[in-house]
Amino acid sequence: MASGSGSSGGGNSSKNDFRRKWDKDEYEQLAQKRLDEERDKKDGKPAPPVKRELLRHRDYKVDLESKLGKTIVITKTTPQAEMGGYYCNVCDCVVKDSINFLDHINGKKHQRNLGMSMRVERSSLDQVKKRFEVNKKKIEEKQTEYDFEERMKELREEEEKAKAYKKEKQKEKKRKAEEDLFEEDDEMAAVMGFSGFGSSKKGK
């Protein structure tokens, strides 16, 4: 009975086993290849060096924001690429945060898996000149755009100042007109023999 229950339990566990499976034949071949290389080194026959490409700049934008603020339900059957964190399909690994992910894709292991070394191409004089010209054009375009926006801002400020000045002049003109009107009233009262409205007394 014990053996029967144990065998049935083993069958259920094998069905529910979600662990990653490894190709034993492939790893045996890799191990044998490594042993052969070590044996050649001992015999004085070094293994031929692997020719890798020079390091190139990245021609795509790294996606670090598409999963921000999203909730993901992870189960035992969830593929590794859809688990939490940043997945690298070149190295088949998951990195938990963006800083370590950037360190990983800029690191030696990732570049080797891409077939590149950490050596960069030595630029020629013509390439440096062309790069300077491209950067200069970019700066000029930004400067032109900035000058246009700055000029529009200055024009709006000047327009507001002109409106405020015009409004102040109108107030001053109105105040001056009122003062002139009061002066005319005082002169009229003096001609008629009054020193001021409401301030004269009748003589007995």
JSON list of C-alpha atoms in Angstrom, two decimals:
[
{"chain": "A", "resi": 1, "resn": "MET", "atom": "CA", "xyz": [0.00, 0.00, 0.00]},
{"chain": "A", "resi": 2, "resn": "ALA", "atom": "CA", "xyz": [2.80, 2.35, 0.90]},
{"chain": "A", "resi": 3, "resn": "SER", "atom": "CA", "xyz": [4.63, 1.69, -2.34]},
{"chain": "A", "resi": 4, "resn": "GLY", "atom": "CA", "xyz": [1.45, 2.15, -4.35]},
{"chain": "A", "resi": 5, "resn": "SER", "atom": "CA", "xyz": [0.64, 5.48, -2.73]},
{"chain": "A", "resi": 6, "resn": "GLY", "atom": "CA", "xyz": [4.22, 6.61, -3.23]},
{"chain": "A", "resi": 7, "resn": "SER", "atom": "CA", "xyz": [4.15, 5.77, -6.93]},
{"chain": "A", "resi": 8, "resn": "SER", "atom": "CA", "xyz": [0.84, 7.57, -7.44]},
{"chain": "A", "resi": 9, "resn": "GLY", "atom": "CA", "xyz": [2.16, 10.59, -5.55]},
{"chain": "A", "resi": 10, "resn": "GLY", "atom": "CA", "xyz": [5.25, 10.60, -7.75]},
{"chain": "A", "resi": 11, "resn": "GLY", "atom": "CA", "xyz": [3.08, 10.59, -10.85]},
{"chain": "A", "resi": 12, "resn": "ASN", "atom": "CA", "xyz": [1.06, 13.57, -9.64]},
{"chain": "A", "resi": 13, "resn": "SER", "atom": "CA", "xyz": [4.19, 15.47, -8.69]},
{"chain": "A", "resi": 14, "resn": "SER", "atom": "CA", "xyz": [5.67, 14.88, -12.15]},
{"chain": "A", "resi": 15, "resn": "LYS", "atom": "CA", "xyz": [2.53, 16.30, -13.75]},
{"chain": "A", "resi": 16, "resn": "ASN", "atom": "CA", "xyz": [2.57, 19.38, -11.51]},
{"chain": "A", "resi": 17, "resn": "ASP", "atom": "CA", "xyz": [6.30, 19.94, -11.84]},
{"chain": "A", "resi": 18, "resn": "PHE", "atom": "CA", "xyz": [6.79, 23.38, -13.40]},
{"chain": "A", "resi": 19, "resn": "ARG", "atom": "CA", "xyz": [10.54, 23.48, -12.95]},
{"chain": "A", "resi": 20, "resn": "ARG", "atom": "CA", "xyz": [12.70, 24.38, -15.89]},
{"chain": "A", "resi": 21, "resn": "LYS", "atom": "CA", "xyz": [13.89, 21.34, -17.86]},
{"chain": "A", "resi": 22, "resn": "TRP", "atom": "CA", "xyz": [17.48, 21.10, -19.04]},
{"chain": "A", "resi": 23, "resn": "ASP", "atom": "CA", "xyz": [18.74, 19.35, -22.16]},
{"chain": "A", "resi": 24, "resn": "LYS", "atom": "CA", "xyz": [21.24, 16.87, -20.72]},
{"chain": "A", "resi": 25, "resn": "ASP", "atom": "CA", "xyz": [22.67, 15.90, -24.10]},
{"chain": "A", "resi": 26, "resn": "GLU", "atom": "CA", "xyz": [23.41, 19.51, -24.98]},
{"chain": "A", "resi": 27, "resn": "TYR", "atom": "CA", "xyz": [25.20, 20.17, -21.68]},
{"chain": "A", "resi": 28, "resn": "GLU", "atom": "CA", "xyz": [27.17, 16.96, -22.01]},
{"chain": "A", "resi": 29, "resn": "GLN", "atom": "CA", "xyz": [28.39, 18.13, -25.40]},
{"chain": "A", "resi": 30, "resn": "LEU", "atom": "CA", "xyz": [29.35, 21.54, -23.96]},
{"chain": "A", "resi": 31, "resn": "ALA", "atom": "CA", "xyz": [31.20, 19.88, -21.07]},
{"chain": "A", "resi": 32, "resn": "GLN", "atom": "CA", "xyz": [33.04, 17.58, -23.48]},
{"chain": "A", "resi": 33, "resn": "LYS", "atom": "CA", "xyz": [33.98, 20.56, -25.66]},
{"chain": "A", "resi": 34, "resn": "ARG", "atom": "CA", "xyz": [35.35, 22.40, -22.64]},
{"chain": "A", "resi": 35, "resn": "LEU", "atom": "CA", "xyz": [37.38, 19.34, -21.61]},
{"chain": "A", "resi": 36, "resn": "ASP", "atom": "CA", "xyz": [38.82, 19.10, -25.11]},
{"chain": "A", "resi": 37, "resn": "GLU", "atom": "CA", "xyz": [39.82, 22.76, -25.06]},
{"chain": "A", "resi": 38, "resn": "GLU", "atom": "CA", "xyz": [41.53, 22.36, -21.68]},
{"chain": "A", "resi": 39, "resn": "ARG", "atom": "CA", "xyz": [43.34, 19.26, -22.95]},
{"chain": "A", "resi": 40, "resn": "ASP", "atom": "CA", "xyz": [44.55, 21.19, -26.03]},
{"chain": "A", "resi": 41, "resn": "LYS", "atom": "CA", "xyz": [45.87, 23.96, -23.79]},
{"chain": "A", "resi": 42, "resn": "LYS", "atom": "CA", "xyz": [47.82, 21.45, -21.74]},
{"chain": "A", "resi": 43, "resn": "ASP", "atom": "CA", "xyz": [49.27, 19.94, -24.93]},
{"chain": "A", "resi": 44, "resn": "GLY", "atom": "CA", "xyz": [50.48, 23.38, -26.01]},
{"chain": "A", "resi": 45, "resn": "LYS", "atom": "CA", "xyz": [47.74, 23.92, -28.56]},
{"chain": "A", "resi": 46, "resn": "PRO", "atom": "CA", "xyz": [45.75, 26.98, -27.49]},
{"chain": "A", "resi": 47, "resn": "ALA", "atom": "CA", "xyz": [42.18, 27.26, -28.72]},
{"chain": "A", "resi": 48, "resn": "PRO", "atom": "CA", "xyz": [41.69, 29.73, -31.58]},
{"chain": "A", "resi": 49, "resn": "PRO", "atom": "CA", "xyz": [40.43, 33.12, -30.35]},
{"chain": "A", "resi": 50, "resn": "VAL", "atom": "CA", "xyz": [36.81, 34.02, -30.99]},
{"chain": "A", "resi": 51, "resn": "LYS", "atom": "CA", "xyz": [36.47, 36.93, -33.41]},
{"chain": "A", "resi": 52, "resn": "ARG", "atom": "CA", "xyz": [33.84, 39.38, -32.14]},
{"chain": "A", "resi": 53, "resn": "GLU", "atom": "CA", "xyz": [32.49, 42.55, -33.69]},
{"chain": "A", "resi": 54, "resn": "LEU", "atom": "CA", "xyz": [33.37, 45.97, -32.34]},
{"chain": "A", "resi": 55, "resn": "LEU", "atom": "CA", "xyz": [30.95, 47.61, -29.94]},
{"chain": "A", "resi": 56, "resn": "ARG", "atom": "CA", "xyz": [28.15, 49.51, -31.73]},
{"chain": "A", "resi": 57, "resn": "HIS", "atom": "CA", "xyz": [25.78, 52.14, -30.44]},
{"chain": "A", "resi": 58, "resn": "ARG", "atom": "CA", "xyz": [22.21, 51.06, -29.69]},
{"chain": "A", "resi": 59, "resn": "ASP", "atom": "CA", "xyz": [19.80, 51.78, -32.58]},
{"chain": "A", "resi": 60, "resn": "TYR", "atom": "CA", "xyz": [16.61, 51.43, -30.51]},
{"chain": "A", "resi": 61, "resn": "LYS", "atom": "CA", "xyz": [15.10, 53.04, -27.44]},
{"chain": "A", "resi": 62, "resn": "VAL", "atom": "CA", "xyz": [15.16, 51.01, -24.23]},
{"chain": "A", "resi": 63, "resn": "ASP", "atom": "CA", "xyz": [11.63, 50.55, -22.89]},
{"chain": "A", "resi": 64, "resn": "LEU", "atom": "CA", "xyz": [11.66, 51.34, -19.17]},
{"chain": "A", "resi": 65, "resn": "GLU", "atom": "CA", "xyz": [8.22, 52.91, -18.72]},
{"chain": "A", "resi": 66, "resn": "SER", "atom": "CA", "xyz": [5.62, 50.67, -20.41]},
{"chain": "A", "resi": 67, "resn": "LYS", "atom": "CA", "xyz": [5.06, 48.53, -17.30]},
{"chain": "A", "resi": 68, "resn": "LEU", "atom": "CA", "xyz": [5.08, 51.34, -14.73]},
{"chain": "A", "resi": 69, "resn": "GLY", "atom": "CA", "xyz": [1.93, 51.49, -12.60]},
{"chain": "A", "resi": 70, "resn": "LYS", "atom": "CA", "xyz": [0.59, 48.18, -13.93]},
{"chain": "A", "resi": 71, "resn": "THR", "atom": "CA", "xyz": [-0.46, 45.15, -11.87]},
{"chain": "A", "resi": 72, "resn": "ILE", "atom": "CA", "xyz": [0.53, 41.68, -13.12]},
{"chain": "A", "resi": 73, "resn": "VAL", "atom": "CA", "xyz": [-0.81, 38.38, -11.75]},
{"chain": "A", "resi": 74, "resn": "ILE", "atom": "CA", "xyz": [2.00, 35.81, -11.69]},
{"chain": "A", "resi": 75, "resn": "THR", "atom": "CA", "xyz": [1.35, 32.07, -11.46]},
{"chain": "A", "resi": 76, "resn": "LYS", "atom": "CA", "xyz": [3.50, 28.98, -11.82]},
{"chain": "A", "resi": 77, "resn": "THR", "atom": "CA", "xyz": [2.70, 28.78, -15.54]},
{"chain": "A", "resi": 78, "resn": "THR", "atom": "CA", "xyz": [3.48, 32.45, -16.27]},
{"chain": "A", "resi": 79, "resn": "PRO", "atom": "CA", "xyz": [6.29, 32.72, -18.86]},
{"chain": "A", "resi": 80, "resn": "GLN", "atom": "CA", "xyz": [9.49, 34.26, -17.60]},
{"chain": "A", "resi": 81, "resn": "ALA", "atom": "CA", "xyz": [9.20, 37.15, -20.07]},
{"chain": "A", "resi": 82, "resn": "GLU", "atom": "CA", "xyz": [5.87, 38.21, -18.52]},
{"chain": "A", "resi": 83, "resn": "MET", "atom": "CA", "xyz": [6.97, 38.09, -14.89]},
{"chain": "A", "resi": 84, "resn": "GLY", "atom": "CA", "xyz": [7.65, 41.18, -12.84]},
{"chain": "A", "resi": 85, "resn": "GLY", "atom": "CA", "xyz": [10.79, 43.11, -13.70]},
{"chain": "A", "resi": 86, "resn": "TYR", "atom": "CA", "xyz": [12.70, 43.68, -16.94]},
{"chain": "A", "resi": 87, "resn": "TYR", "atom": "CA", "xyz": [13.22, 40.69, -19.20]},
{"chain": "A", "resi": 88, "resn": "CYS", "atom": "CA", "xyz": [16.29, 40.34, -21.43]},
{"chain": "A", "resi": 89, "resn": "ASN", "atom": "CA", "xyz": [15.48, 38.04, -24.35]},
{"chain": "A", "resi": 90, "resn": "VAL", "atom": "CA", "xyz": [19.17, 37.86, -25.35]},
{"chain": "A", "resi": 91, "resn": "CYS", "atom": "CA", "xyz": [20.40, 36.43, -22.04]},
{"chain": "A", "resi": 92, "resn": "ASP", "atom": "CA", "xyz": [17.03, 34.90, -21.00]},
{"chain": "A", "resi": 93, "resn": "CYS", "atom": "CA", "xyz": [17.01, 36.54, -17.57]},
{"chain": "A", "resi": 94, "resn": "VAL", "atom": "CA", "xyz": [14.83, 38.89, -15.52]},
{"chain": "A", "resi": 95, "resn": "VAL", "atom": "CA", "xyz": [16.24, 41.97, -13.76]},
{"chain": "A", "resi": 96, "resn": "LYS", "atom": "CA", "xyz": [14.16, 43.50, -10.98]},
{"chain": "A", "resi": 97, "resn": "ASP", "atom": "CA", "xyz": [14.82, 47.24, -11.41]},
{"chain": "A", "resi": 98, "resn": "SER", "atom": "CA", "xyz": [15.68, 49.65, -14.22]},
{"chain": "A", "resi": 99, "resn": "ILE", "atom": "CA", "xyz": [19.14, 50.63, -12.94]},
{"chain": "A", "resi": 100, "resn": "ASN", "atom": "CA", "xyz": [20.38, 47.04, -12.84]},
{"chain": "A", "resi": 101, "resn": "PHE", "atom": "CA", "xyz": [18.71, 46.38, -16.21]},
{"chain": "A", "resi": 102, "resn": "LEU", "atom": "CA", "xyz": [20.67, 49.22, -17.82]},
{"chain": "A", "resi": 103, "resn": "ASP", "atom": "CA", "xyz": [23.85, 47.93, -16.17]},
{"chain": "A", "resi": 104, "resn": "HIS", "atom": "CA", "xyz": [23.07, 44.48, -17.57]},
{"chain": "A", "resi": 105, "resn": "ILE", "atom": "CA", "xyz": [22.45, 45.50, -21.20]},
{"chain": "A", "resi": 106, "resn": "ASN", "atom": "CA", "xyz": [25.59, 47.65, -21.13]},
{"chain": "A", "resi": 107, "resn": "GLY", "atom": "CA", "xyz": [27.65, 44.90, -19.52]},
{"chain": "A", "resi": 108, "resn": "LYS", "atom": "CA", "xyz": [30.19, 42.48, -20.94]},
{"chain": "A", "resi": 109, "resn": "LYS", "atom": "CA", "xyz": [28.03, 39.35, -20.71]},
{"chain": "A", "resi": 110, "resn": "HIS", "atom": "CA", "xyz": [25.14, 40.87, -22.66]},
{"chain": "A", "resi": 111, "resn": "GLN", "atom": "CA", "xyz": [27.43, 42.27, -25.34]},
{"chain": "A", "resi": 112, "resn": "ARG", "atom": "CA", "xyz": [29.17, 38.93, -25.75]},
{"chain": "A", "resi": 113, "resn": "ASN", "atom": "CA", "xyz": [25.81, 37.21, -26.24]},
{"chain": "A", "resi": 114, "resn": "LEU", "atom": "CA", "xyz": [25.15, 39.76, -28.98]},
{"chain": "A", "resi": 115, "resn": "GLY", "atom": "CA", "xyz": [28.44, 38.78, -30.60]},
{"chain": "A", "resi": 116, "resn": "MET", "atom": "CA", "xyz": [30.29, 42.00, -29.73]},
{"chain": "A", "resi": 117, "resn": "SER", "atom": "CA", "xyz": [33.33, 42.81, -27.66]},
{"chain": "A", "resi": 118, "resn": "MET", "atom": "CA", "xyz": [33.74, 45.82, -25.37]},
{"chain": "A", "resi": 119, "resn": "ARG", "atom": "CA", "xyz": [36.15, 47.47, -27.82]},
{"chain": "A", "resi": 120, "resn": "VAL", "atom": "CA", "xyz": [34.92, 50.48, -29.78]},
{"chain": "A", "resi": 121, "resn": "GLU", "atom": "CA", "xyz": [35.85, 51.50, -33.30]},
{"chain": "A", "resi": 122, "resn": "ARG", "atom": "CA", "xyz": [38.52, 54.18, -33.53]},
{"chain": "A", "resi": 123, "resn": "SER", "atom": "CA", "xyz": [36.97, 57.19, -35.28]},
{"chain": "A", "resi": 124, "resn": "SER", "atom": "CA", "xyz": [38.75, 58.88, -38.17]},
{"chain": "A", "resi": 125, "resn": "LEU", "atom": "CA", "xyz": [39.18, 62.63, -38.57]},
{"chain": "A", "resi": 126, "resn": "ASP", "atom": "CA", "xyz": [36.41, 62.83, -41.19]},
{"chain": "A", "resi": 127, "resn": "GLN", "atom": "CA", "xyz": [33.97, 61.00, -38.91]},
{"chain": "A", "resi": 128, "resn": "VAL", "atom": "CA", "xyz": [34.72, 63.40, -36.05]},
{"chain": "A", "resi": 129, "resn": "LYS", "atom": "CA", "xyz": [34.18, 66.41, -38.34]},
{"chain": "A", "resi": 130, "resn": "LYS", "atom": "CA", "xyz": [30.85, 65.02, -39.58]},
{"chain": "A", "resi": 131, "resn": "ARG", "atom": "CA", "xyz": [29.75, 64.40, -36.01]},
{"chain": "A", "resi": 132, "resn": "PHE", "atom": "CA", "xyz": [30.63, 67.98, -35.07]},
{"chain": "A", "resi": 133, "resn": "GLU", "atom": "CA", "xyz": [28.60, 69.27, -38.03]},
{"chain": "A", "resi": 134, "resn": "VAL", "atom": "CA", "xyz": [25.57, 67.18, -37.06]},
{"chain": "A", "resi": 135, "resn": "ASN", "atom": "CA", "xyz": [25.73, 68.34, -33.44]},
{"chain": "A", "resi": 136, "resn": "LYS", "atom": "CA", "xyz": [26.17, 71.95, -34.55]},
{"chain": "A", "resi": 137, "resn": "LYS", "atom": "CA", "xyz": [23.03, 71.74, -36.71]},
{"chain": "A", "resi": 138, "resn": "LYS", "atom": "CA", "xyz": [21.08, 70.28, -33.81]},
{"chain": "A", "resi": 139, "resn": "ILE", "atom": "CA", "xyz": [22.21, 73.11, -31.51]},
{"chain": "A", "resi": 140, "resn": "GLU", "atom": "CA", "xyz": [21.29, 75.73, -34.13]},
{"chain": "A", "resi": 141, "resn": "GLU", "atom": "CA", "xyz": [17.83, 74.20, -34.58]},
{"chain": "A", "resi": 142, "resn": "LYS", "atom": "CA", "xyz": [17.27, 74.22, -30.82]},
{"chain": "A", "resi": 143, "resn": "GLN", "atom": "CA", "xyz": [18.57, 77.79, -30.61]},
{"chain": "A", "resi": 144, "resn": "THR", "atom": "CA", "xyz": [16.23, 78.92, -33.40]},
{"chain": "A", "resi": 145, "resn": "GLU", "atom": "CA", "xyz": [13.26, 77.28, -31.72]},
{"chain": "A", "resi": 146, "resn": "TYR", "atom": "CA", "xyz": [14.26, 78.82, -28.37]},
{"chain": "A", "resi": 147, "resn": "ASP", "atom": "CA", "xyz": [14.70, 82.28, -29.92]},
{"chain": "A", "resi": 148, "resn": "PHE", "atom": "CA", "xyz": [11.24, 82.09, -31.50]},
{"chain": "A", "resi": 149, "resn": "GLU", "atom": "CA", "xyz": [9.57, 81.13, -28.21]},
{"chain": "A", "resi": 150, "resn": "GLU", "atom": "CA", "xyz": [11.56, 83.73, -26.30]},
{"chain": "A", "resi": 151, "resn": "ARG", "atom": "CA", "xyz": [10.63, 86.42, -28.84]},
{"chain": "A", "resi": 152, "resn": "MET", "atom": "CA", "xyz": [6.94, 85.53, -28.60]},
{"chain": "A", "resi": 153, "resn": "LYS", "atom": "CA", "xyz": [7.16, 85.78, -24.82]},
{"chain": "A", "resi": 154, "resn": "GLU", "atom": "CA", "xyz": [8.82, 89.20, -25.06]},
{"chain": "A", "resi": 155, "resn": "LEU", "atom": "CA", "xyz": [6.12, 90.41, -27.49]},
{"chain": "A", "resi": 156, "resn": "ARG", "atom": "CA", "xyz": [3.39, 89.31, -25.10]},
{"chain": "A", "resi": 157, "resn": "GLU", "atom": "CA", "xyz": [5.11, 91.10, -22.21]},
{"chain": "A", "resi": 158, "resn": "GLU", "atom": "CA", "xyz": [5.50, 94.29, -24.29]},
{"chain": "A", "resi": 159, "resn": "GLU", "atom": "CA", "xyz": [1.82, 94.11, -25.29]},
{"chain": "A", "resi": 160, "resn": "GLU", "atom": "CA", "xyz": [0.76, 93.80, -21.65]},
{"chain": "A", "resi": 161, "resn": "LYS", "atom": "CA", "xyz": [2.99, 96.73, -20.68]},
{"chain": "A", "resi": 162, "resn": "ALA", "atom": "CA", "xyz": [1.49, 98.84, -23.49]},
{"chain": "A", "resi": 163, "resn": "LYS", "atom": "CA", "xyz": [-2.03, 98.03, -22.31]},
{"chain": "A", "resi": 164, "resn": "ALA", "atom": "CA", "xyz": [-1.15, 98.91, -18.71]},
{"chain": "A", "resi": 165, "resn": "TYR", "atom": "CA", "xyz": [0.49, 102.18, -19.82]},
{"chain": "A", "resi": 166, "resn": "LYS", "atom": "CA", "xyz": [-2.54, 103.12, -21.94]},
{"chain": "A", "resi": 167, "resn": "LYS", "atom": "CA", "xyz": [-4.89, 102.37, -19.04]},
{"chain": "A", "resi": 168, "resn": "GLU", "atom": "CA", "xyz": [-2.81, 104.50, -16.67]},
{"chain": "A", "resi": 169, "resn": "LYS", "atom": "CA", "xyz": [-2.78, 107.38, -19.15]},
{"chain": "A", "resi": 170, "resn": "GLN", "atom": "CA", "xyz": [-6.57, 107.22, -19.41]},
{"chain": "A", "resi": 171, "resn": "LYS", "atom": "CA", "xyz": [-6.89, 107.32, -15.63]},
{"chain": "A", "resi": 172, "resn": "GLU", "atom": "CA", "xyz": [-4.52, 110.28, -15.45]},
{"chain": "A", "resi": 173, "resn": "LYS", "atom": "CA", "xyz": [-6.46, 112.12, -18.20]},
{"chain": "A", "resi": 174, "resn": "LYS", "atom": "CA", "xyz": [-9.75, 111.52, -16.38]},
{"chain": "A", "resi": 175, "resn": "ARG", "atom": "CA", "xyz": [-8.29, 112.72, -13.07]},
{"chain": "A", "resi": 176, "resn": "LYS", "atom": "CA", "xyz": [-6.91, 115.84, -14.73]},
{"chain": "A", "resi": 177, "resn": "ALA", "atom": "CA", "xyz": [-10.30, 116.59, -16.32]},
{"chain": "A", "resi": 178, "resn": "GLU", "atom": "CA", "xyz": [-11.97, 116.34, -12.92]},
{"chain": "A", "resi": 179, "resn": "GLU", "atom": "CA", "xyz": [-9.40, 118.69, -11.39]},
{"chain": "A", "resi": 180, "resn": "ASP", "atom": "CA", "xyz": [-9.97, 121.22, -14.19]},
{"chain": "A", "resi": 181, "resn": "LEU", "atom": "CA", "xyz": [-13.72, 121.00, -13.58]},
{"chain": "A", "resi": 182, "resn": "PHE", "atom": "CA", "xyz": [-13.25, 121.75, -9.88]},
{"chain": "A", "resi": 183, "resn": "GLU", "atom": "CA", "xyz": [-11.01, 124.73, -10.70]},
{"chain": "A", "resi": 184, "resn": "GLU", "atom": "CA", "xyz": [-13.67, 126.15, -13.04]},
{"chain": "A", "resi": 185, "resn": "ASP", "atom": "CA", "xyz": [-16.30, 125.77, -10.30]},
{"chain": "A", "resi": 186, "resn": "ASP", "atom": "CA", "xyz": [-14.06, 127.65, -7.83]},
{"chain": "A", "resi": 187, "resn": "GLU", "atom": "CA", "xyz": [-13.47, 130.47, -10.33]},
{"chain": "A", "resi": 188, "resn": "MET", "atom": "CA", "xyz": [-17.21, 130.75, -11.03]},
{"chain": "A", "resi": 189, "resn": "ALA", "atom": "CA", "xyz": [-17.93, 130.91, -7.28]},
{"chain": "A", "resi": 190, "resn": "ALA", "atom": "CA", "xyz": [-15.32, 133.67, -6.83]},
{"chain": "A", "resi": 191, "resn": "VAL", "atom": "CA", "xyz": [-16.85, 135.74, -9.66]},
{"chain": "A", "resi": 192, "resn": "MET", "atom": "CA", "xyz": [-20.28, 135.42, -8.08]},
{"chain": "A", "resi": 193, "resn": "GLY", "atom": "CA", "xyz": [-18.92, 136.51, -4.73]},
{"chain": "A", "resi": 194, "resn": "PHE", "atom": "CA", "xyz": [-18.91, 133.16, -3.03]},
{"chain": "A", "resi": 195, "resn": "SER", "atom": "CA", "xyz": [-15.78, 131.86, -1.34]},
{"chain": "A", "resi": 196, "resn": "GLY", "atom": "CA", "xyz": [-16.98, 128.31, -1.79]},
{"chain": "A", "resi": 197, "resn": "PHE", "atom": "CA", "xyz": [-20.08, 126.24, -2.00]},
{"chain": "A", "resi": 198, "resn": "GLY", "atom": "CA", "xyz": [-21.67, 125.80, 1.43]},
{"chain": "A", "resi": 199, "resn": "SER", "atom": "CA", "xyz": [-19.00, 127.80, 3.26]},
{"chain": "A", "resi": 200, "resn": "SER", "atom": "CA", "xyz": [-20.47, 131.37, 2.98]},
{"chain": "A", "resi": 201, "resn": "LYS", "atom": "CA", "xyz": [-22.58, 132.94, 5.71]},
{"chain": "A", "resi": 202, "resn": "LYS", "atom": "CA", "xyz": [-25.46, 135.39, 5.22]},
{"chain": "A", "resi": 203, "resn": "GLY", "atom": "CA", "xyz": [-24.80, 138.96, 6.57]},
{"chain": "A", "resi": 204, "resn": "LYS", "atom": "CA", "xyz": [-27.18, 140.47, 9.02]}
]
